Amino acid sequence: MENKSCSTDVRVDKVNFTWTINNFSFHRIKGGFLKSSEFSSVSNDEFEWYLRLCFENNEIMLALFLSKRSKRNKVFVKYSFSVSNKRKQLEQVYDDIVEFEKSHGVESSLFDEKFKFQDYLINDKLIITCKMELSEMNDIKTSNRRRPKVSECHLSSDLGLLWTSQEFADVILSVKNKDFPAHKSILAARSPVFAAMFRHKMTETKENRVVINDINEEVMGEMLKYMYTDRCENMDKLALELMVAADKYALDQLRTLCGDVLGCSLTVENAADVLLMSDLHHANYLKSEAIKFIVSKFAEVLNTKAWKNILLSQPELANEVCLAVARR
């Protein structure tokens, strides 16, 4: 009798990321949210991550977000957060294996209202460490099966080079005082609005020029960069304007990403504006978050110019908020 056997391995990448927040006390008083830089494992940069710290009332929530993922694979993660100084360490370990999707974030209960930050600050610096173990679905290998080695995918970076070089561009997007050379095939693949425009014999198709008057140059540049690379570098600064542009061109993922950022940066001053824009541009999740925030700060929001504008221009939306206040 012949005995046969095999061995099955799952590759697991390990990542340790340290985030140092200087002048932490000032950030905490200011409110809003902070976002770390993006990071990835040394052996696999198809998945990129970042941490986000949100300040709301007396609560501080820490979250791990996936900002970029391989279009081929799913990724499963075990992770932990910790803060420490020379004398003590606080750590929260998440042993459950979490499946991450695009723009997916998982919040931590590491901090609560009773947490004494001063015990962990070093010269007003808060040092957060995130440890991760991650694995892709296709990283399961059995020793008795030989597969040809598949080269690493560089599609995003290659398309990024196509965008920056502008080589073989066949259409011009004219935005006020700046022209953006682009590629019809890329625009049509990413946006059903551009696809419909180029499919029909419209003026834009005949002249290979699209004139856009309602988006500024900076926002158009960021939107096009996202369309080519699936990445956006100035999301924190341009989230509201990008959400409007994303809705116009039916870029649903970009609109969702903008909503995530705006939902963590609501203030008394901007909540009504965010509510109005989310209602106009079909960002339902963000609209829900804005209503919750306004309900919790209703007396303060009532005195803002943006709320008075909603009363005059969108009475039905104002009534929806008032009903939510009444149900509280």
PDB file of C-alpha atoms in Angstrom, residues 168-289:
ATOM      1  CA  PHE A 168      -2.454  58.465 -25.948  1.00  0.00           C
ATOM      2  CA  ALA A 169      -5.058  60.839 -24.475  1.00  0.00           C
ATOM      3  CA  ASP A 170      -8.019  61.176 -26.833  1.00  0.00           C
ATOM      4  CA  VAL A 171     -10.325  63.616 -25.042  1.00  0.00           C
ATOM      5  CA  ILE A 172      -9.939  66.928 -23.222  1.00  0.00           C
ATOM      6  CA  LEU A 173     -11.889  67.780 -20.074  1.00  0.00           C
ATOM      7  CA  SER A 174     -11.986  71.579 -20.017  1.00  0.00           C
ATOM      8  CA  VAL A 175     -12.503  72.992 -16.524  1.00  0.00           C
ATOM      9  CA  LYS A 176     -12.513  76.789 -16.353  1.00  0.00           C
ATOM     10  CA  ASN A 177      -8.884  77.788 -17.014  1.00  0.00           C
ATOM     11  CA  LYS A 178      -7.374  74.288 -17.182  1.00  0.00           C
ATOM     12  CA  ASP A 179      -7.523  71.408 -19.629  1.00  0.00           C
ATOM     13  CA  PHE A 180      -7.199  67.793 -18.465  1.00  0.00           C
ATOM     14  CA  PRO A 181      -6.149  65.345 -21.211  1.00  0.00           C
ATOM     15  CA  ALA A 182      -7.767  61.957 -20.537  1.00  0.00           C
ATOM     16  CA  HIS A 183      -8.711  58.633 -22.137  1.00  0.00           C
ATOM     17  CA  LYS A 184     -12.270  57.899 -23.210  1.00  0.00           C
ATOM     18  CA  SER A 185     -11.979  54.186 -22.514  1.00  0.00           C
ATOM     19  CA  ILE A 186     -10.895  54.752 -18.884  1.00  0.00           C
ATOM     20  CA  LEU A 187     -13.570  57.385 -18.238  1.00  0.00           C
ATOM     21  CA  ALA A 188     -16.289  55.238 -19.820  1.00  0.00           C
ATOM     22  CA  ALA A 189     -15.238  52.120 -17.871  1.00  0.00           C
ATOM     23  CA  ARG A 190     -15.387  53.987 -14.568  1.00  0.00           C
ATOM     24  CA  SER A 191     -18.408  56.230 -15.102  1.00  0.00           C
ATOM     25  CA  PRO A 192     -21.713  55.318 -16.769  1.00  0.00           C
ATOM     26  CA  VAL A 193     -22.277  59.032 -17.331  1.00  0.00           C
ATOM     27  CA  PHE A 194     -19.118  59.387 -19.418  1.00  0.00           C
ATOM     28  CA  ALA A 195     -19.922  56.081 -21.135  1.00  0.00           C
ATOM     29  CA  ALA A 196     -23.326  57.368 -22.258  1.00  0.00           C
ATOM     30  CA  MET A 197     -21.777  60.663 -23.368  1.00  0.00           C
ATOM     31  CA  PHE A 198     -19.152  58.998 -25.591  1.00  0.00           C
ATOM     32  CA  ARG A 199     -21.514  56.305 -26.879  1.00  0.00           C
ATOM     33  CA  HIS A 200     -23.847  58.796 -28.530  1.00  0.00           C
ATOM     34  CA  LYS A 201     -23.058  61.303 -31.235  1.00  0.00           C
ATOM     35  CA  MET A 202     -23.038  64.313 -28.965  1.00  0.00           C
ATOM     36  CA  THR A 203     -20.966  67.455 -29.461  1.00  0.00           C
ATOM     37  CA  GLU A 204     -18.474  66.229 -26.870  1.00  0.00           C
ATOM     38  CA  THR A 205     -17.904  63.022 -28.843  1.00  0.00           C
ATOM     39  CA  LYS A 206     -17.434  64.809 -32.155  1.00  0.00           C
ATOM     40  CA  GLU A 207     -15.040  67.456 -30.830  1.00  0.00           C
ATOM     41  CA  ASN A 208     -13.297  65.221 -28.253  1.00  0.00           C
ATOM     42  CA  ARG A 209     -13.719  68.004 -25.710  1.00  0.00           C
ATOM     43  CA  VAL A 210     -15.983  68.090 -22.646  1.00  0.00           C
ATOM     44  CA  VAL A 211     -16.590  71.504 -21.085  1.00  0.00           C
ATOM     45  CA  ILE A 212     -17.320  71.328 -17.339  1.00  0.00           C
ATOM     46  CA  ASN A 213     -18.365  74.519 -15.582  1.00  0.00           C
ATOM     47  CA  ASP A 214     -19.608  73.292 -12.206  1.00  0.00           C
ATOM     48  CA  ILE A 215     -16.464  71.587 -10.836  1.00  0.00           C
ATOM     49  CA  ASN A 216     -13.270  73.427  -9.941  1.00  0.00           C
ATOM     50  CA  GLU A 217      -9.813  72.433 -11.138  1.00  0.00           C
ATOM     51  CA  GLU A 218      -8.566  70.909  -7.873  1.00  0.00           C
ATOM     52  CA  VAL A 219     -11.648  68.725  -7.431  1.00  0.00           C
ATOM     53  CA  MET A 220     -11.559  67.573 -11.066  1.00  0.00           C
ATOM     54  CA  GLY A 221      -7.896  66.619 -10.717  1.00  0.00           C
ATOM     55  CA  GLU A 222      -8.619  64.536  -7.603  1.00  0.00           C
ATOM     56  CA  MET A 223     -11.662  62.894  -9.183  1.00  0.00           C
ATOM     57  CA  LEU A 224      -9.703  61.896 -12.287  1.00  0.00           C
ATOM     58  CA  LYS A 225      -6.837  60.603 -10.172  1.00  0.00           C
ATOM     59  CA  TYR A 226      -9.325  58.405  -8.331  1.00  0.00           C
ATOM     60  CA  MET A 227     -10.844  57.170 -11.600  1.00  0.00           C
ATOM     61  CA  TYR A 228      -7.414  56.033 -12.817  1.00  0.00           C
ATOM     62  CA  THR A 229      -5.883  54.732  -9.582  1.00  0.00           C
ATOM     63  CA  ASP A 230      -8.753  54.058  -7.138  1.00  0.00           C
ATOM     64  CA  ARG A 231      -6.979  56.354  -4.694  1.00  0.00           C
ATOM     65  CA  CYS A 232      -7.616  59.875  -3.443  1.00  0.00           C
ATOM     66  CA  GLU A 233      -4.931  61.817  -1.544  1.00  0.00           C
ATOM     67  CA  ASN A 234      -6.818  64.961  -0.518  1.00  0.00           C
ATOM     68  CA  MET A 235     -10.057  63.406   0.691  1.00  0.00           C
ATOM     69  CA  ASP A 236     -10.002  65.211   4.049  1.00  0.00           C
ATOM     70  CA  LYS A 237      -9.804  68.612   2.366  1.00  0.00           C
ATOM     71  CA  LEU A 238     -12.150  68.068  -0.587  1.00  0.00           C
ATOM     72  CA  ALA A 239     -14.657  65.480   0.654  1.00  0.00           C
ATOM     73  CA  LEU A 240     -17.782  67.635   0.247  1.00  0.00           C
ATOM     74  CA  GLU A 241     -16.927  68.885  -3.245  1.00  0.00           C
ATOM     75  CA  LEU A 242     -15.777  65.421  -4.327  1.00  0.00           C
ATOM     76  CA  MET A 243     -19.057  63.910  -3.157  1.00  0.00           C
ATOM     77  CA  VAL A 244     -20.952  66.327  -5.418  1.00  0.00           C
ATOM     78  CA  ALA A 245     -18.705  65.487  -8.384  1.00  0.00           C
ATOM     79  CA  ALA A 246     -18.931  61.752  -7.665  1.00  0.00           C
ATOM     80  CA  ASP A 247     -22.731  61.928  -7.686  1.00  0.00           C
ATOM     81  CA  LYS A 248     -22.752  63.823 -10.986  1.00  0.00           C
ATOM     82  CA  TYR A 249     -20.659  61.132 -12.693  1.00  0.00           C
ATOM     83  CA  ALA A 250     -22.156  58.138 -10.800  1.00  0.00           C
ATOM     84  CA  LEU A 251     -18.924  57.189  -9.035  1.00  0.00           C
ATOM     85  CA  ASP A 252     -20.662  55.340  -6.223  1.00  0.00           C
ATOM     86  CA  GLN A 253     -17.564  54.114  -4.382  1.00  0.00           C
ATOM     87  CA  LEU A 254     -16.026  57.584  -4.299  1.00  0.00           C
ATOM     88  CA  ARG A 255     -19.301  59.039  -3.052  1.00  0.00           C
ATOM     89  CA  THR A 256     -19.358  56.443  -0.253  1.00  0.00           C
ATOM     90  CA  LEU A 257     -15.755  57.212   0.732  1.00  0.00           C
ATOM     91  CA  CYS A 258     -16.547  60.926   0.892  1.00  0.00           C
ATOM     92  CA  GLY A 259     -19.567  60.166   3.066  1.00  0.00           C
ATOM     93  CA  ASP A 260     -17.399  58.157   5.504  1.00  0.00           C
ATOM     94  CA  VAL A 261     -14.986  61.065   5.897  1.00  0.00           C
ATOM     95  CA  LEU A 262     -17.711  63.693   6.254  1.00  0.00           C
ATOM     96  CA  GLY A 263     -19.598  61.574   8.763  1.00  0.00           C
ATOM     97  CA  CYS A 264     -16.585  61.655  11.099  1.00  0.00           C
ATOM     98  CA  SER A 265     -16.029  65.413  10.738  1.00  0.00           C
ATOM     99  CA  LEU A 266     -19.488  66.796  11.543  1.00  0.00           C
ATOM    100  CA  THR A 267     -19.585  69.997  13.598  1.00  0.00           C
ATOM    101  CA  VAL A 268     -22.284  72.430  14.676  1.00  0.00           C
ATOM    102  CA  GLU A 269     -21.105  74.797  11.924  1.00  0.00           C
ATOM    103  CA  ASN A 270     -21.071  72.342   9.012  1.00  0.00           C
ATOM    104  CA  ALA A 271     -23.784  69.808   9.947  1.00  0.00           C
ATOM    105  CA  ALA A 272     -26.635  71.575   8.123  1.00  0.00           C
ATOM    106  CA  ASP A 273     -24.529  72.059   4.975  1.00  0.00           C
ATOM    107  CA  VAL A 274     -23.536  68.392   5.012  1.00  0.00           C
ATOM    108  CA  LEU A 275     -27.179  67.388   5.527  1.00  0.00           C
ATOM    109  CA  LEU A 276     -28.313  69.483   2.572  1.00  0.00           C
ATOM    110  CA  MET A 277     -25.594  68.170   0.251  1.00  0.00           C
ATOM    111  CA  SER A 278     -26.133  64.546   1.282  1.00  0.00           C
ATOM    112  CA  ASP A 279     -29.875  64.910   0.582  1.00  0.00           C
ATOM    113  CA  LEU A 280     -29.291  66.527  -2.814  1.00  0.00           C
ATOM    114  CA  HIS A 281     -26.674  63.984  -3.882  1.00  0.00           C
ATOM    115  CA  HIS A 282     -28.214  60.723  -2.661  1.00  0.00           C
ATOM    116  CA  ALA A 283     -25.693  59.972   0.097  1.00  0.00           C
ATOM    117  CA  ASN A 284     -28.213  58.207   2.321  1.00  0.00           C
ATOM    118  CA  TYR A 285     -25.798  56.956   4.974  1.00  0.00           C
ATOM    119  CA  LEU A 286     -24.268  60.406   5.396  1.00  0.00           C
ATOM    120  CA  LYS A 287     -27.724  61.989   5.541  1.00  0.00           C
ATOM    121  CA  SER A 288     -28.655  59.647   8.384  1.00  0.00           C
ATOM    122  CA  GLU A 289     -25.442  60.501  10.272  1.00  0.00           C
TER     123      GLU A 289
END
